């Protein structure tokens, strides 16, 4: 996937935002794994200026949904 990261970055960010908008479950393992993949692409896929709003919205969702009753899960979410 990494060689094609620049093509997949925008659609994956948008997909993550849509999942957050349509779900009230907060962070789940699928979203966490997807975000870890996005973070691993930091050297090959940098969001364009057009992606700025989507990235900001994704960060906002992450901050709003990082809390959890289980302290280990919360620590993992914050480490992300």
mmCIF file of N, CA and C in Angstrom:
data_model
loop_
_atom_site.group_PDB
_atom_site.id
_atom_site.type_symbol
_atom_site.label_atom_id
_atom_site.label_comp_id
_atom_site.label_asym_id
_atom_site.label_seq_id
_atom_site.Cartn_x
_atom_site.Cartn_y
_atom_site.Cartn_z
ATOM 1 N N UNK A 1 0.809 -1.201 0.000
ATOM 2 C CA UNK A 1 0.000 0.000 0.000
ATOM 3 C C UNK A 1 0.851 1.262 0.000
ATOM 4 N N UNK A 2 1.977 1.226 0.672
ATOM 5 C CA UNK A 2 2.784 2.428 0.856
ATOM 6 C C UNK A 2 3.201 3.088 -0.463
ATOM 7 N N UNK A 3 3.568 2.323 -1.518
ATOM 8 C CA UNK A 3 3.933 2.986 -2.772
ATOM 9 C C UNK A 3 2.794 3.813 -3.375
ATOM 10 N N UNK A 4 1.570 3.503 -3.008
ATOM 11 C CA UNK A 4 0.411 4.216 -3.540
ATOM 12 C C UNK A 4 -0.214 5.154 -2.514
ATOM 13 N N UNK A 5 0.506 5.424 -1.476
ATOM 14 C CA UNK A 5 -0.022 6.214 -0.360
ATOM 15 C C UNK A 5 -0.529 7.577 -0.799
ATOM 16 N N UNK A 6 0.168 8.224 -1.696
ATOM 17 C CA UNK A 6 -0.262 9.571 -2.092
ATOM 18 C C UNK A 6 -1.623 9.556 -2.789
ATOM 19 N N UNK A 7 -1.967 8.427 -3.411
ATOM 20 C CA UNK A 7 -3.270 8.312 -4.062
ATOM 21 C C UNK A 7 -4.381 7.941 -3.081
ATOM 22 N N UNK A 8 -4.015 7.244 -2.025
ATOM 23 C CA UNK A 8 -4.992 6.745 -1.066
ATOM 24 C C UNK A 8 -5.205 7.665 0.130
ATOM 25 N N UNK A 9 -4.306 8.590 0.349
ATOM 26 C CA UNK A 9 -4.358 9.417 1.555
ATOM 27 C C UNK A 9 -5.695 10.149 1.704
ATOM 28 N N UNK A 10 -6.072 10.909 0.705
ATOM 29 C CA UNK A 10 -7.304 11.700 0.784
ATOM 30 C C UNK A 10 -8.549 10.831 0.954
ATOM 31 N N UNK A 11 -8.737 9.792 0.132
ATOM 32 C CA UNK A 11 -9.939 8.965 0.324
ATOM 33 C C UNK A 11 -9.998 8.277 1.693
ATOM 34 N N UNK A 12 -8.859 7.867 2.218
ATOM 35 C CA UNK A 12 -8.867 7.194 3.517
ATOM 36 C C UNK A 12 -9.185 8.174 4.640
ATOM 37 N N UNK A 13 -8.643 9.379 4.565
ATOM 38 C CA UNK A 13 -8.977 10.406 5.563
ATOM 39 C C UNK A 13 -10.473 10.708 5.516
ATOM 40 N N UNK A 14 -11.013 10.845 4.315
ATOM 41 C CA UNK A 14 -12.445 11.117 4.174
ATOM 42 C C UNK A 14 -13.287 9.959 4.707
ATOM 43 N N UNK A 15 -12.840 8.729 4.461
ATOM 44 C CA UNK A 15 -13.552 7.562 4.970
ATOM 45 C C UNK A 15 -13.559 7.561 6.500
ATOM 46 N N UNK A 16 -12.422 7.862 7.110
ATOM 47 C CA UNK A 16 -12.353 7.927 8.578
ATOM 48 C C UNK A 16 -13.324 8.975 9.115
ATOM 49 N N UNK A 17 -13.366 10.126 8.474
ATOM 50 C CA UNK A 17 -14.289 11.176 8.907
ATOM 51 C C UNK A 17 -15.742 10.722 8.783
ATOM 52 N N UNK A 18 -16.063 10.026 7.704
ATOM 53 C CA UNK A 18 -17.429 9.536 7.519
ATOM 54 C C UNK A 18 -17.798 8.506 8.581
ATOM 55 N N UNK A 19 -16.855 7.644 8.933
ATOM 56 C CA UNK A 19 -17.119 6.655 9.982
ATOM 57 C C UNK A 19 -17.418 7.367 11.295
ATOM 58 N N UNK A 20 -16.630 8.396 11.630
ATOM 59 C CA UNK A 20 -16.880 9.152 12.860
ATOM 60 C C UNK A 20 -18.243 9.837 12.819
ATOM 61 N N UNK A 21 -18.610 10.394 11.654
ATOM 62 C CA UNK A 21 -19.879 11.113 11.540
ATOM 63 C C UNK A 21 -21.080 10.183 11.678
ATOM 64 N N UNK A 22 -20.955 8.962 11.190
ATOM 65 C CA UNK A 22 -22.092 8.047 11.168
ATOM 66 C C UNK A 22 -22.164 7.133 12.382
ATOM 67 N N UNK A 23 -21.144 7.152 13.218
ATOM 68 C CA UNK A 23 -21.103 6.239 14.354
ATOM 69 C C UNK A 23 -20.947 7.022 15.650
ATOM 70 N N UNK A 24 -21.560 6.520 16.684
ATOM 71 C CA UNK A 24 -21.401 7.143 18.001
ATOM 72 C C UNK A 24 -20.519 6.282 18.902
ATOM 73 N N UNK A 25 -19.873 5.290 18.312
ATOM 74 C CA UNK A 25 -19.053 4.359 19.091
ATOM 75 C C UNK A 25 -17.672 4.899 19.434
ATOM 76 N N UNK A 26 -17.265 6.002 18.825
ATOM 77 C CA UNK A 26 -15.927 6.532 19.078
ATOM 78 C C UNK A 26 -14.871 5.737 18.336
ATOM 79 N N UNK A 27 -13.706 5.622 18.944
ATOM 80 C CA UNK A 27 -12.602 4.902 18.313
ATOM 81 C C UNK A 27 -12.826 3.398 18.414
ATOM 82 N N UNK A 28 -12.568 2.711 17.325
ATOM 83 C CA UNK A 28 -12.602 1.258 17.344
ATOM 84 C C UNK A 28 -11.303 0.746 16.723
ATOM 85 N N UNK A 29 -11.095 -0.540 16.749
ATOM 86 C CA UNK A 29 -9.814 -1.082 16.271
ATOM 87 C C UNK A 29 -9.598 -0.817 14.792
ATOM 88 N N UNK A 30 -10.664 -0.824 13.997
ATOM 89 C CA UNK A 30 -10.514 -0.532 12.570
ATOM 90 C C UNK A 30 -9.984 0.880 12.360
ATOM 91 N N UNK A 31 -10.591 1.855 13.034
ATOM 92 C CA UNK A 31 -10.145 3.242 12.890
ATOM 93 C C UNK A 31 -8.727 3.432 13.419
ATOM 94 N N UNK A 32 -8.432 2.825 14.535
ATOM 95 C CA UNK A 32 -7.088 2.963 15.106
ATOM 96 C C UNK A 32 -6.048 2.390 14.155
ATOM 97 N N UNK A 33 -6.300 1.198 13.617
ATOM 98 C CA UNK A 33 -5.356 0.592 12.674
ATOM 99 C C UNK A 33 -5.208 1.436 11.412
ATOM 100 N N UNK A 34 -6.312 1.990 10.936
ATOM 101 C CA UNK A 34 -6.265 2.840 9.746
ATOM 102 C C UNK A 34 -5.439 4.092 10.010
ATOM 103 N N UNK A 35 -5.607 4.705 11.155
ATOM 104 C CA UNK A 35 -4.855 5.914 11.490
ATOM 105 C C UNK A 35 -3.373 5.597 11.673
ATOM 106 N N UNK A 36 -3.061 4.444 12.238
ATOM 107 C CA UNK A 36 -1.658 4.029 12.358
ATOM 108 C C UNK A 36 -1.034 3.898 10.974
ATOM 109 N N UNK A 37 -1.774 3.346 10.024
ATOM 110 C CA UNK A 37 -1.270 3.241 8.646
ATOM 111 C C UNK A 37 -1.031 4.633 8.069
ATOM 112 N N UNK A 38 -1.997 5.533 8.250
ATOM 113 C CA UNK A 38 -1.827 6.901 7.742
ATOM 114 C C UNK A 38 -0.584 7.556 8.338
ATOM 115 N N UNK A 39 -0.375 7.362 9.626
ATOM 116 C CA UNK A 39 0.797 7.952 10.278
ATOM 117 C C UNK A 39 2.097 7.345 9.761
ATOM 118 N N UNK A 40 2.068 6.083 9.378
ATOM 119 C CA UNK A 40 3.287 5.442 8.866
ATOM 120 C C UNK A 40 3.661 5.963 7.481
ATOM 121 N N UNK A 41 2.734 6.626 6.819
ATOM 122 C CA UNK A 41 2.991 7.172 5.491
ATOM 123 C C UNK A 41 3.541 8.595 5.539
ATOM 124 N N UNK A 42 3.918 9.089 6.690
ATOM 125 C CA UNK A 42 4.284 10.503 6.836
ATOM 126 C C UNK A 42 5.421 10.950 5.929
ATOM 127 N N UNK A 43 6.255 10.045 5.471
ATOM 128 C CA UNK A 43 7.374 10.455 4.614
ATOM 129 C C UNK A 43 7.031 10.384 3.129
ATOM 130 N N UNK A 44 5.961 9.696 2.762
ATOM 131 C CA UNK A 44 5.639 9.530 1.343
ATOM 132 C C UNK A 44 4.320 10.181 0.936
ATOM 133 N N UNK A 45 3.465 10.471 1.878
ATOM 134 C CA UNK A 45 2.165 11.062 1.556
ATOM 135 C C UNK A 45 1.862 12.183 2.533
ATOM 136 N N UNK A 46 2.000 13.396 2.051
ATOM 137 C CA UNK A 46 1.737 14.573 2.875
ATOM 138 C C UNK A 46 0.446 15.211 2.367
ATOM 139 N N UNK A 47 -0.487 15.489 3.251
ATOM 140 C CA UNK A 47 -1.762 16.065 2.808
ATOM 141 C C UNK A 47 -1.554 17.387 2.072
ATOM 142 N N UNK A 48 -2.330 17.583 1.026
ATOM 143 C CA UNK A 48 -2.263 18.829 0.269
ATOM 144 C C UNK A 48 -3.038 19.913 1.011
ATOM 145 N N UNK A 49 -2.952 21.119 0.492
ATOM 146 C CA UNK A 49 -3.698 22.217 1.104
ATOM 147 C C UNK A 49 -5.199 21.965 1.021
ATOM 148 N N UNK A 50 -5.629 21.253 -0.018
ATOM 149 C CA UNK A 50 -7.048 20.934 -0.164
ATOM 150 C C UNK A 50 -7.530 19.971 0.920
ATOM 151 N N UNK A 51 -6.607 19.176 1.459
ATOM 152 C CA UNK A 51 -6.948 18.203 2.498
ATOM 153 C C UNK A 51 -6.939 18.797 3.899
ATOM 154 N N UNK A 52 -6.562 20.043 4.030
ATOM 155 C CA UNK A 52 -6.392 20.658 5.339
ATOM 156 C C UNK A 52 -7.639 20.530 6.207
ATOM 157 N N UNK A 53 -8.796 20.824 5.653
ATOM 158 C CA UNK A 53 -10.037 20.762 6.433
ATOM 159 C C UNK A 53 -10.350 19.332 6.862
ATOM 160 N N UNK A 54 -10.131 18.374 5.972
ATOM 161 C CA UNK A 54 -10.395 16.970 6.314
ATOM 162 C C UNK A 54 -9.471 16.490 7.418
ATOM 163 N N UNK A 55 -8.212 16.882 7.337
ATOM 164 C CA UNK A 55 -7.243 16.482 8.362
ATOM 165 C C UNK A 55 -7.602 17.127 9.695
ATOM 166 N N UNK A 56 -7.964 18.403 9.674
ATOM 167 C CA UNK A 56 -8.356 19.083 10.909
ATOM 168 C C UNK A 56 -9.584 18.434 11.529
ATOM 169 N N UNK A 57 -10.541 18.061 10.690
ATOM 170 C CA UNK A 57 -11.749 17.408 11.192
ATOM 171 C C UNK A 57 -11.409 16.046 11.795
ATOM 172 N N UNK A 58 -10.504 15.300 11.148
ATOM 173 C CA UNK A 58 -10.092 14.001 11.681
ATOM 174 C C UNK A 58 -9.417 14.167 13.040
ATOM 175 N N UNK A 59 -8.536 15.144 13.157
ATOM 176 C CA UNK A 59 -7.885 15.397 14.447
ATOM 177 C C UNK A 59 -8.905 15.785 15.517
ATOM 178 N N UNK A 60 -9.878 16.583 15.129
ATOM 179 C CA UNK A 60 -10.928 16.969 16.074
ATOM 180 C C UNK A 60 -11.694 15.740 16.561
ATOM 181 N N UNK A 61 -12.063 14.857 15.645
ATOM 182 C CA UNK A 61 -12.762 13.622 16.033
ATOM 183 C C UNK A 61 -11.896 12.771 16.952
ATOM 184 N N UNK A 62 -10.609 12.697 16.656
ATOM 185 C CA UNK A 62 -9.713 11.896 17.495
ATOM 186 C C UNK A 62 -9.656 12.452 18.914
ATOM 187 N N UNK A 63 -9.513 13.771 19.036
ATOM 188 C CA UNK A 63 -9.465 14.382 20.368
ATOM 189 C C UNK A 63 -10.785 14.202 21.119
ATOM 190 N N UNK A 64 -11.891 14.328 20.403
ATOM 191 C CA UNK A 64 -13.196 14.196 21.053
ATOM 192 C C UNK A 64 -13.500 12.765 21.483
ATOM 193 N N UNK A 65 -12.872 11.798 20.827
ATOM 194 C CA UNK A 65 -13.200 10.396 21.090
ATOM 195 C C UNK A 65 -12.088 9.602 21.759
ATOM 196 N N UNK A 66 -11.076 10.261 22.280
ATOM 197 C CA UNK A 66 -9.957 9.513 22.868
ATOM 198 C C UNK A 66 -10.233 9.055 24.295
ATOM 199 N N UNK A 67 -11.214 9.648 24.960
ATOM 200 C CA UNK A 67 -11.488 9.235 26.341
ATOM 201 C C UNK A 67 -12.135 7.854 26.388
ATOM 202 N N UNK A 68 -11.848 7.135 27.453
ATOM 203 C CA UNK A 68 -12.408 5.793 27.636
ATOM 204 C C UNK A 68 -12.406 5.467 29.120
ATOM 205 N N UNK A 69 -13.331 4.639 29.555
ATOM 206 C CA UNK A 69 -13.405 4.283 30.974
ATOM 207 C C UNK A 69 -12.247 3.389 31.399
ATOM 208 N N UNK A 70 -11.729 2.600 30.481
ATOM 209 C CA UNK A 70 -10.586 1.733 30.765
ATOM 210 C C UNK A 70 -9.305 2.550 30.599
ATOM 211 N N UNK A 71 -8.499 2.640 31.639
ATOM 212 C CA UNK A 71 -7.302 3.488 31.601
ATOM 213 C C UNK A 71 -6.279 3.008 30.572
ATOM 214 N N UNK A 72 -6.180 1.705 30.350
ATOM 215 C CA UNK A 72 -5.236 1.199 29.343
ATOM 216 C C UNK A 72 -5.662 1.589 27.930
ATOM 217 N N UNK A 73 -6.950 1.520 27.667
ATOM 218 C CA UNK A 73 -7.467 1.925 26.359
ATOM 219 C C UNK A 73 -7.266 3.422 26.171
ATOM 220 N N UNK A 74 -7.536 4.191 27.209
ATOM 221 C CA UNK A 74 -7.347 5.641 27.129
ATOM 222 C C UNK A 74 -5.888 5.982 26.863
ATOM 223 N N UNK A 75 -4.965 5.317 27.535
ATOM 224 C CA UNK A 75 -3.543 5.560 27.310
ATOM 225 C C UNK A 75 -3.168 5.227 25.873
ATOM 226 N N UNK A 76 -3.669 4.124 25.365
ATOM 227 C CA UNK A 76 -3.402 3.734 23.981
ATOM 228 C C UNK A 76 -3.947 4.775 23.005
ATOM 229 N N UNK A 77 -5.157 5.267 23.262
ATOM 230 C CA UNK A 77 -5.749 6.296 22.411
ATOM 231 C C UNK A 77 -4.931 7.577 22.439
ATOM 232 N N UNK A 78 -4.454 7.962 23.602
ATOM 233 C CA UNK A 78 -3.645 9.176 23.714
ATOM 234 C C UNK A 78 -2.286 9.007 23.046
ATOM 235 N N UNK A 79 -1.725 7.799 23.123
ATOM 236 C CA UNK A 79 -0.445 7.540 22.461
ATOM 237 C C UNK A 79 -0.557 7.661 20.949
ATOM 238 N N UNK A 80 -1.733 7.365 20.439
ATOM 239 C CA UNK A 80 -1.961 7.454 19.003
ATOM 240 C C UNK A 80 -1.764 8.878 18.547
#
